[in-house]
Amino acid sequence: MAGFQTPITIHQAIERINRNEFLLPAFQREFVWKPAQIEQLFDSLMQGYPISSMLFWKVKESTKADFRFYQFLKKYIEYHKIHNDTIATNGVNDFHAILDGQQRLTALYIGLCGSYAYKEYRRAYAYSEWSYPTRHLYLNISSEYTEDESDRKYKFLFLDKAVTQEQDIYIDNDEEKWFKVGTVLKLYKNDSLDDFADEHLLSRESKKLVKQLERVIHTGLNINYYEEDEQNPDKAVNIFVRINSGGTTLSFSDILMSIASWKQKDARTEINDLVDGIRAKGFNIDKDYILKSFLYLYHKDVRFKITSFKNDFINNIESNWENIRNSILSLYDLLKTFGLTDYTLTTNNATLPILYYIYHKNIFVDFSTKTIYKEDREIIKKWLLTILVRRTFGGQTDTVLSQSRKAFTVDIEKLKLETVNQFPSAEINKDIKKFIDIGDDYIEELLLTQKDSQYSFPILALLYPDMDYKNNNFHQDHLHPATIYNGITDKEKEIYGWRVYNSILNLQMLDANENMSKNAMSLKDWIEKETKNSDLKRFMDNHIIPQNIILELSNFTQYISARKILLVAKLKEILN
């Protein structure tokens, strides 16, 4: 019967996790707690603080097939082992799915039975024990925190196993003893705390601390929970949404994956792997982006709605998954050739029209490298950079997405791509109602964009389209060098016009080797050096430098005014 149940001990909860009697529904978030949060949880328990009630859903035989379920994470490795393993529940007895309490239960499980590895400062991101040492939770049984030291009382810390050698008692360089928290499970089972204390020469106070931890884990009824037993998956999702609505924003994809299960593949694993694959290319996308791409590619309504993901739609996605996945991977390979990074790609949604094109045209294989697609790539690059600069996909993104797709379709079921020979940038822009002409005021504001900001790259890449962006062989360079501002404070910089000096008005995109050669050379001397044997007018035009202007630093105001006219005219032509 639904309602609050008899509380259980932490030890009983751990045993139920080990027996797969506690599982996680697919719509649960993944584990996100940091080591300090786990340490504080154990400290709270030792101090007798309540850790709030939990909400479990009793899943019975008839309901198991409606959801995917996952096991608890035992060995956490930052960036590398963060996804829970799926479990086939057809042979599992009735179990509880955790609707509220997953973070706390996982924290207890890792602290007592598992390990936590996070990256050491200034070490490689590639996984190794050196970069991500395995750490186990220990309790200092020689001393406690004072009120001045911490808001905690008990010293719980995750310690490197290479240092502790995973000993039950580790003695540090200060001769303080640390008790491996997981050891308390086997001591209670064997009823051997006295023998353990004698063997390790524990003082009376140290033994008291271990005994206190033992009571917390084995006899304290610390797991209070409400049980929901109605076999209605929609109700379970609704409960989960409501109890989590006040915390971190729910991911639509996490909820959906529990309902829209694929038949042959594990959707959650496939999507996680794709997200990780894009991360390896230097970009961060989330699962919601993947689901939005499904809607953009195949559904008449691009808005996130549970009702959109009906069986026929889900089956269509699964049957085309390999091509969708490969198209997304190809898309982000292409973005790298544009010189974009996760920092300068200010919205992933702007990439969806490009995805639609390369996917439905079936040209995703080597699209970023094949010569036959060169002209197409240039059209796409200019369109995307323009969209980023114009910030077209700001508010009302779903509306803009729906409008942008009209260039590809008669209706969502009838594509007109067979008559589209190149990426239809002009047609897309006509359909996007927000795509209106940009005036001088907006462009003048763009010109004050600061060096190395998120928007300086797309602006400069539009102004200097012929640079080698594919191999990341470019620098944002001050025409009048920045060295004149060396050694002064930020406040002094503002007084002496740093905002203009450090803006697009005084920036260019320069080949990396050329920039290193230029170094801190004055603008006048650099131009004289570079044009000794070349066409001065062409050089000045290519670098968008005003001619017939004195280029000494003392004439900076006139130089900026003249260059501003050139930049405004060029950006108006490009952006409109």
XYZ file of C-alpha atoms in Angstrom, residues 4-522:
519
model
C 5.452 5.944 4.393
C 7.116 2.619 5.173
C 9.112 1.380 8.144
C 12.547 3.062 7.968
C 15.558 0.916 7.153
C 19.253 1.119 7.956
C 21.932 2.268 5.554
C 23.346 -1.255 5.635
C 20.003 -2.676 4.544
C 19.832 -0.116 1.713
C 23.330 -1.118 0.557
C 22.361 -4.799 0.553
C 19.269 -4.032 -1.536
C 21.399 -2.117 -4.032
C 23.755 -5.092 -4.258
C 20.809 -7.447 -4.838
C 19.342 -5.140 -7.522
C 16.289 -4.516 -5.362
C 16.970 -0.777 -5.668
C 17.329 0.403 -9.280
C 17.221 3.716 -11.112
C 14.611 4.555 -13.756
C 15.989 5.898 -17.035
C 14.562 9.354 -16.412
C 16.753 9.828 -13.350
C 19.661 12.198 -13.691
C 23.142 10.777 -13.536
C 25.214 11.129 -10.385
C 26.589 14.665 -10.035
C 27.797 14.992 -6.442
C 31.353 16.131 -5.743
C 33.569 14.391 -3.152
C 32.982 17.167 -0.613
C 29.225 16.579 -0.780
C 29.679 12.883 -0.033
C 32.012 13.672 2.847
C 29.489 16.145 4.252
C 26.680 13.587 3.991
C 28.633 11.147 6.162
C 29.479 13.964 8.571
C 25.773 14.834 8.856
C 24.933 11.226 9.646
C 27.645 11.036 12.317
C 26.249 14.184 13.917
C 22.771 12.671 13.978
C 21.265 15.026 11.415
C 18.334 13.725 9.328
C 19.039 13.357 5.603
C 15.428 13.853 4.419
C 12.958 11.214 3.329
C 13.124 9.477 -0.038
C 10.542 8.384 -2.581
C 10.559 4.851 -4.005
C 8.305 3.356 -6.660
C 7.423 -0.312 -6.220
C 7.820 -1.811 -9.702
C 5.987 -5.072 -10.254
C 6.120 -7.658 -13.016
C 3.527 -6.076 -15.292
C 5.323 -2.711 -15.366
C 8.953 -3.740 -15.826
C 8.750 -3.794 -19.616
C 7.525 -0.183 -19.798
C 10.800 1.327 -18.610
C 14.539 0.914 -18.799
C 16.299 0.617 -15.473
C 19.896 1.114 -14.427
C 22.156 -0.114 -11.649
C 23.770 2.191 -9.115
C 27.171 3.622 -9.956
C 29.854 2.078 -7.762
C 33.170 3.298 -9.168
C 32.937 6.915 -10.294
C 35.648 8.315 -12.599
C 35.204 11.963 -13.519
C 34.524 12.376 -17.286
C 35.317 8.710 -17.965
C 32.993 6.533 -15.870
C 29.896 8.569 -15.163
C 27.143 6.565 -16.885
C 25.133 3.916 -15.060
C 24.969 0.403 -16.490
C 21.617 -0.793 -17.789
C 20.089 -3.957 -16.383
C 17.663 -6.441 -17.911
C 14.770 -6.661 -15.465
C 12.836 -9.504 -17.064
C 14.482 -12.012 -14.698
C 14.541 -9.727 -11.674
C 12.019 -9.946 -8.864
C 9.877 -6.954 -7.961
C 12.076 -4.015 -7.041
C 12.006 -0.365 -6.064
C 12.817 2.377 -8.559
C 14.274 5.443 -6.860
C 12.250 8.543 -7.723
C 13.864 10.768 -5.095
C 17.048 9.972 -3.178
C 19.341 8.739 -5.947
C 22.162 11.209 -5.229
C 22.175 10.398 -1.504
C 21.975 6.617 -1.993
C 24.721 6.677 -4.652
C 26.878 8.799 -2.349
C 26.435 6.248 0.444
C 27.136 3.367 -1.936
C 30.336 4.939 -3.280
C 31.505 5.861 0.221
C 30.940 2.377 1.634
C 31.475 0.049 -1.322
C 33.076 1.973 -4.146
C 35.524 4.679 -5.112
C 35.675 8.178 -6.524
C 38.335 9.326 -9.019
C 38.745 12.931 -10.121
C 41.465 14.620 -12.154
C 44.576 15.860 -10.426
C 45.462 19.491 -11.120
C 47.567 20.026 -14.257
C 47.492 16.403 -15.319
C 46.268 14.967 -18.595
C 42.568 14.519 -19.336
C 43.255 11.090 -20.848
C 42.350 8.433 -18.292
C 45.117 6.920 -16.181
C 45.615 6.250 -12.473
C 48.200 9.039 -12.487
C 45.724 11.615 -13.805
C 42.609 10.192 -12.123
C 43.769 8.332 -9.003
C 41.224 6.011 -7.404
C 40.180 7.343 -4.019
C 38.363 5.666 -1.139
C 36.515 7.357 1.688
C 38.342 7.471 5.031
C 37.436 8.797 8.480
C 40.109 10.389 10.654
C 39.867 8.642 14.017
C 42.675 10.626 15.664
C 41.174 14.104 15.563
C 38.097 16.130 14.688
C 37.567 19.580 13.185
C 37.324 22.542 15.516
C 34.625 25.169 15.039
C 37.225 27.532 13.533
C 38.395 24.976 10.988
C 35.142 23.851 9.417
C 31.364 23.705 9.666
C 31.852 19.949 9.740
C 32.878 18.012 12.817
C 34.209 14.712 11.505
C 37.126 14.481 9.088
C 35.898 12.405 6.159
C 38.167 12.546 3.094
C 38.645 10.640 -0.143
C 42.268 9.463 -0.087
C 44.377 8.216 -2.993
C 44.719 4.432 -2.907
C 48.355 4.751 -4.044
C 49.010 6.531 -0.753
C 46.805 4.462 1.538
C 47.466 1.136 -0.192
C 43.781 0.515 0.593
C 44.658 -0.347 4.176
C 41.878 -0.553 6.746
C 43.929 1.802 8.921
C 46.188 4.318 7.202
C 48.651 6.371 9.263
C 49.594 9.674 7.617
C 52.781 11.731 7.952
C 51.389 13.447 11.041
C 50.872 10.069 12.717
C 47.101 10.484 12.505
C 45.052 7.366 11.876
C 42.460 7.119 9.118
C 39.816 4.408 9.067
C 38.614 3.122 5.681
C 34.855 3.671 5.865
C 33.932 0.555 3.878
C 35.652 -1.609 6.475
C 32.733 -1.014 8.820
C 30.612 -3.395 6.712
C 32.805 -6.428 7.303
C 33.495 -5.596 10.956
C 29.820 -5.638 11.793
C 29.273 -8.850 9.872
C 32.059 -10.609 11.787
C 31.296 -8.907 15.108
C 35.006 -8.247 15.474
C 35.380 -4.562 16.324
C 37.170 -5.337 19.610
C 39.697 -7.599 17.890
C 40.176 -4.999 15.139
C 40.824 -2.262 17.707
C 43.373 -4.390 19.545
C 45.125 -5.405 16.321
C 45.539 -1.800 15.188
C 46.303 -0.392 18.632
C 43.360 1.952 18.544
C 42.945 4.335 21.423
C 39.716 4.450 23.387
C 38.650 7.625 21.527
C 39.476 6.142 18.133
C 37.495 3.017 18.893
C 34.535 5.176 19.957
C 34.550 6.919 16.577
C 34.554 3.618 14.694
C 31.775 2.350 16.971
C 29.767 5.503 16.259
C 30.152 5.001 12.502
C 29.094 1.381 12.936
C 25.874 2.456 14.694
C 25.126 5.005 11.941
C 25.467 2.385 9.204
C 24.076 -0.730 10.869
C 21.531 0.205 13.512
C 20.389 3.767 12.856
C 17.092 3.861 10.908
C 18.337 6.644 8.656
C 16.572 5.723 5.403
C 13.011 7.032 5.610
C 10.967 6.591 2.461
C 7.540 6.908 0.940
C 6.480 4.044 -1.311
C 4.302 4.552 -4.386
C 2.918 1.237 -5.642
C 0.486 2.229 -8.416
C 1.675 0.589 -11.643
C 1.294 3.672 -13.810
C 4.502 4.831 -15.526
C 3.000 8.201 -16.478
C 2.228 8.836 -12.818
C 5.783 7.897 -11.850
C 7.174 10.397 -14.370
C 4.758 13.068 -13.171
C 5.753 12.485 -9.542
C 9.411 12.710 -10.483
C 8.885 15.974 -12.371
C 6.961 17.544 -9.498
C 9.362 16.638 -6.719
C 12.323 17.831 -8.788
C 10.780 21.001 -10.210
C 12.318 23.134 -7.484
C 15.853 21.896 -8.036
C 18.078 21.534 -11.072
C 16.153 21.925 -14.335
C 15.015 18.556 -15.573
C 16.409 17.281 -18.830
C 13.570 16.411 -21.163
C 15.720 13.711 -22.712
C 16.292 11.956 -19.380
C 12.545 11.717 -18.831
C 11.796 10.713 -22.393
C 14.277 7.857 -22.592
C 12.262 5.966 -20.014
C 9.154 6.096 -22.167
C 10.540 6.003 -25.693
C 12.624 2.872 -25.418
C 14.138 1.515 -28.595
C 13.562 -2.108 -29.505
C 16.999 -3.250 -30.653
C 19.340 -0.682 -29.108
C 19.708 1.047 -25.760
C 18.793 4.648 -26.623
C 20.397 6.074 -23.498
C 23.719 4.352 -24.162
C 23.714 5.292 -27.859
C 22.958 8.936 -27.111
C 25.490 9.104 -24.264
C 28.143 7.669 -26.586
C 27.338 10.282 -29.227
C 27.504 13.114 -26.677
C 30.892 11.768 -25.562
C 32.027 11.512 -29.206
C 31.183 15.160 -29.841
C 32.959 16.137 -26.622
C 36.072 14.393 -27.942
C 35.936 16.759 -30.937
C 36.031 19.745 -28.581
C 32.316 20.626 -28.450
C 29.715 20.159 -25.733
C 26.216 19.107 -26.666
C 23.583 17.664 -24.382
C 21.006 14.942 -24.842
C 18.295 17.528 -25.393
C 20.152 18.690 -28.496
C 20.090 15.127 -29.857
C 16.356 14.844 -29.240
C 15.780 18.265 -30.786
C 17.634 17.038 -33.863
C 15.227 14.059 -34.074
C 12.290 16.456 -34.092
C 13.920 18.805 -36.577
C 14.769 15.972 -38.955
C 11.462 14.097 -38.854
C 8.632 15.699 -36.899
C 6.245 18.447 -37.967
C 6.484 20.025 -34.500
C 9.971 20.865 -33.229
C 8.762 21.637 -29.693
C 9.544 19.239 -26.854
C 6.352 17.360 -26.072
C 6.008 13.843 -24.693
C 3.181 13.215 -27.165
C 5.535 13.807 -30.101
C 7.490 10.682 -29.294
C 5.001 8.038 -30.302
C 6.004 4.531 -31.297
C 6.076 5.111 -35.057
C 8.258 8.187 -34.630
C 10.605 6.394 -32.217
C 10.828 3.375 -34.541
C 11.739 5.680 -37.420
C 14.516 7.262 -35.367
C 15.912 3.899 -34.301
C 15.890 2.496 -37.840
C 17.794 5.561 -39.091
C 19.987 5.992 -36.033
C 23.349 5.153 -37.630
C 22.890 7.765 -40.345
C 21.628 10.351 -37.864
C 24.573 9.698 -35.548
C 27.095 9.832 -38.394
C 25.537 13.037 -39.719
C 25.899 14.728 -36.329
C 29.509 13.591 -36.074
C 30.141 14.857 -39.617
C 28.482 18.174 -38.742
C 30.874 18.811 -35.857
C 33.864 17.778 -37.976
C 32.707 20.495 -40.362
C 32.407 23.096 -37.588
C 36.013 22.443 -36.591
C 37.142 23.268 -40.145
C 35.399 26.638 -39.775
C 37.672 27.417 -36.819
C 34.770 27.320 -34.379
C 35.159 26.013 -30.845
C 32.713 25.205 -28.083
C 33.324 28.741 -26.792
C 32.648 30.556 -30.081
C 29.754 28.328 -31.186
C 27.322 30.285 -29.038
C 24.272 28.161 -29.897
C 24.097 24.574 -31.080
C 20.553 25.092 -32.366
C 21.904 27.163 -35.258
C 23.572 24.013 -36.589
C 20.296 22.104 -37.084
C 19.554 23.440 -40.604
C 23.038 22.279 -41.624
C 22.378 18.871 -40.084
C 19.065 18.643 -41.931
C 20.815 19.377 -45.228
C 23.706 16.942 -44.980
C 21.511 14.196 -43.493
C 18.599 14.285 -45.943
C 20.941 14.870 -48.900
C 22.845 11.785 -47.707
C 26.188 13.565 -48.127
C 27.498 13.219 -44.576
C 30.347 10.844 -45.444
C 33.531 12.991 -45.511
C 31.477 16.120 -46.110
C 34.079 18.249 -44.318
C 36.938 17.109 -46.571
C 35.725 16.096 -50.044
C 36.581 18.559 -52.817
C 33.167 18.241 -54.472
C 31.572 19.860 -51.421
C 33.989 22.786 -51.199
C 31.581 25.426 -52.529
C 28.791 24.078 -50.327
C 31.034 24.309 -47.280
C 31.849 27.953 -48.015
C 28.145 28.822 -48.322
C 27.387 27.040 -45.035
C 30.316 28.689 -43.238
C 29.276 32.201 -44.247
C 25.651 31.503 -43.361
C 26.459 30.056 -39.926
C 28.915 32.807 -38.984
C 26.341 35.391 -40.019
C 23.649 33.678 -37.930
C 25.975 33.638 -34.912
C 26.843 37.322 -35.292
C 23.204 38.285 -35.774
C 22.225 36.096 -32.770
C 19.228 34.872 -34.733
C 18.672 31.846 -32.492
C 18.270 33.867 -29.302
C 14.774 33.873 -27.829
C 11.872 31.959 -29.398
C 14.254 29.327 -30.759
C 11.521 26.820 -31.656
C 9.784 29.412 -33.812
C 13.003 30.227 -35.649
C 13.748 26.518 -36.127
C 10.316 25.904 -37.615
C 10.728 28.846 -39.959
C 14.235 27.795 -41.001
C 13.053 24.331 -42.058
C 10.613 25.665 -44.668
C 13.456 26.057 -47.149
C 13.850 22.280 -47.246
C 10.262 21.058 -47.346
C 6.893 21.382 -48.980
C 5.611 19.840 -45.789
C 7.479 17.670 -43.297
C 6.511 14.485 -45.162
C 7.490 15.851 -48.584
C 11.076 17.023 -48.934
C 12.099 19.231 -51.822
C 15.810 18.571 -51.375
C 15.998 16.798 -54.732
C 15.686 20.256 -56.294
C 18.125 21.870 -53.850
C 21.648 21.587 -55.217
C 23.396 23.711 -52.591
C 22.736 24.724 -49.028
C 19.760 27.127 -49.333
C 21.088 29.939 -47.151
C 19.171 32.724 -48.917
C 15.899 30.787 -48.749
C 16.381 30.055 -45.056
C 17.036 33.700 -44.325
C 13.889 34.732 -46.183
C 11.832 32.326 -44.083
C 13.310 33.443 -40.777
C 11.067 36.365 -39.861
C 13.675 37.743 -37.485
C 16.108 38.096 -40.390
C 15.688 41.822 -40.994
C 18.265 44.294 -42.240
C 20.755 45.368 -39.618
C 21.338 49.076 -39.202
C 24.422 51.151 -38.476
C 23.794 51.291 -34.721
C 23.855 47.506 -34.346
C 26.976 47.202 -36.503
C 28.754 49.943 -34.588
C 28.012 48.017 -31.392
C 29.428 44.870 -33.015
C 32.616 46.752 -33.818
C 33.188 47.310 -30.097
C 33.278 43.531 -29.514
C 36.399 42.750 -27.505
C 39.289 40.548 -28.587
C 38.864 36.831 -27.784
C 35.246 37.231 -26.691
C 32.664 34.691 -27.880
C 31.583 36.896 -30.769
C 34.919 38.328 -31.917
C 35.804 35.163 -33.828
C 32.679 34.948 -36.048
C 32.891 38.696 -36.790
C 36.555 38.531 -37.778
C 36.061 35.256 -39.670
C 33.430 37.000 -41.814
C 35.735 39.968 -42.394
C 38.693 37.725 -43.231
C 37.150 34.711 -44.996
C 40.326 33.481 -46.701
C 42.297 32.532 -43.594
C 43.330 28.931 -42.849
C 40.632 28.151 -40.289
C 40.660 24.451 -41.053
C 44.008 23.887 -39.353
C 43.400 26.423 -36.595
C 46.268 28.463 -38.031
C 45.049 31.944 -37.147
C 45.388 34.606 -34.473
C 43.257 37.574 -33.463
C 45.771 40.391 -33.726
C 45.889 44.048 -32.685
C 46.836 46.204 -35.702
C 48.314 48.836 -33.415
C 50.044 46.444 -30.979
C 48.740 45.988 -27.437
C 52.196 46.376 -25.877
C 51.613 50.090 -25.256
C 49.131 49.043 -22.565
C 51.564 46.726 -20.802
C 52.173 47.397 -17.135
C 49.121 49.541 -16.430
C 46.053 48.741 -14.359
C 42.618 47.844 -15.717
C 41.312 51.191 -14.477
C 44.054 53.044 -16.346
C 43.290 51.012 -19.465
C 39.716 52.267 -19.404
C 40.887 55.850 -18.985
C 43.209 55.523 -21.991
C 40.623 54.011 -24.345
C 41.398 50.309 -24.040
C 37.826 49.314 -24.995
C 38.254 50.808 -28.475
C 41.880 49.729 -28.798
C 40.988 46.112 -27.920
C 37.911 45.965 -30.174
C 37.213 44.870 -33.747
C 38.047 48.442 -34.750
C 41.712 47.675 -34.085
C 41.701 43.927 -34.752
C 42.434 41.729 -37.714
C 42.652 37.993 -38.304
C 46.207 37.075 -39.151
C 48.009 33.905 -40.141
C 49.702 32.534 -37.023
C 53.187 32.589 -38.543
C 52.636 36.081 -39.912
C 51.487 37.278 -36.507
C 54.559 35.872 -34.798
C 56.681 37.714 -37.348
C 54.750 40.946 -36.735
C 55.030 40.545 -32.949
C 54.984 43.964 -31.245
C 56.029 45.894 -34.344
C 54.252 49.209 -34.847
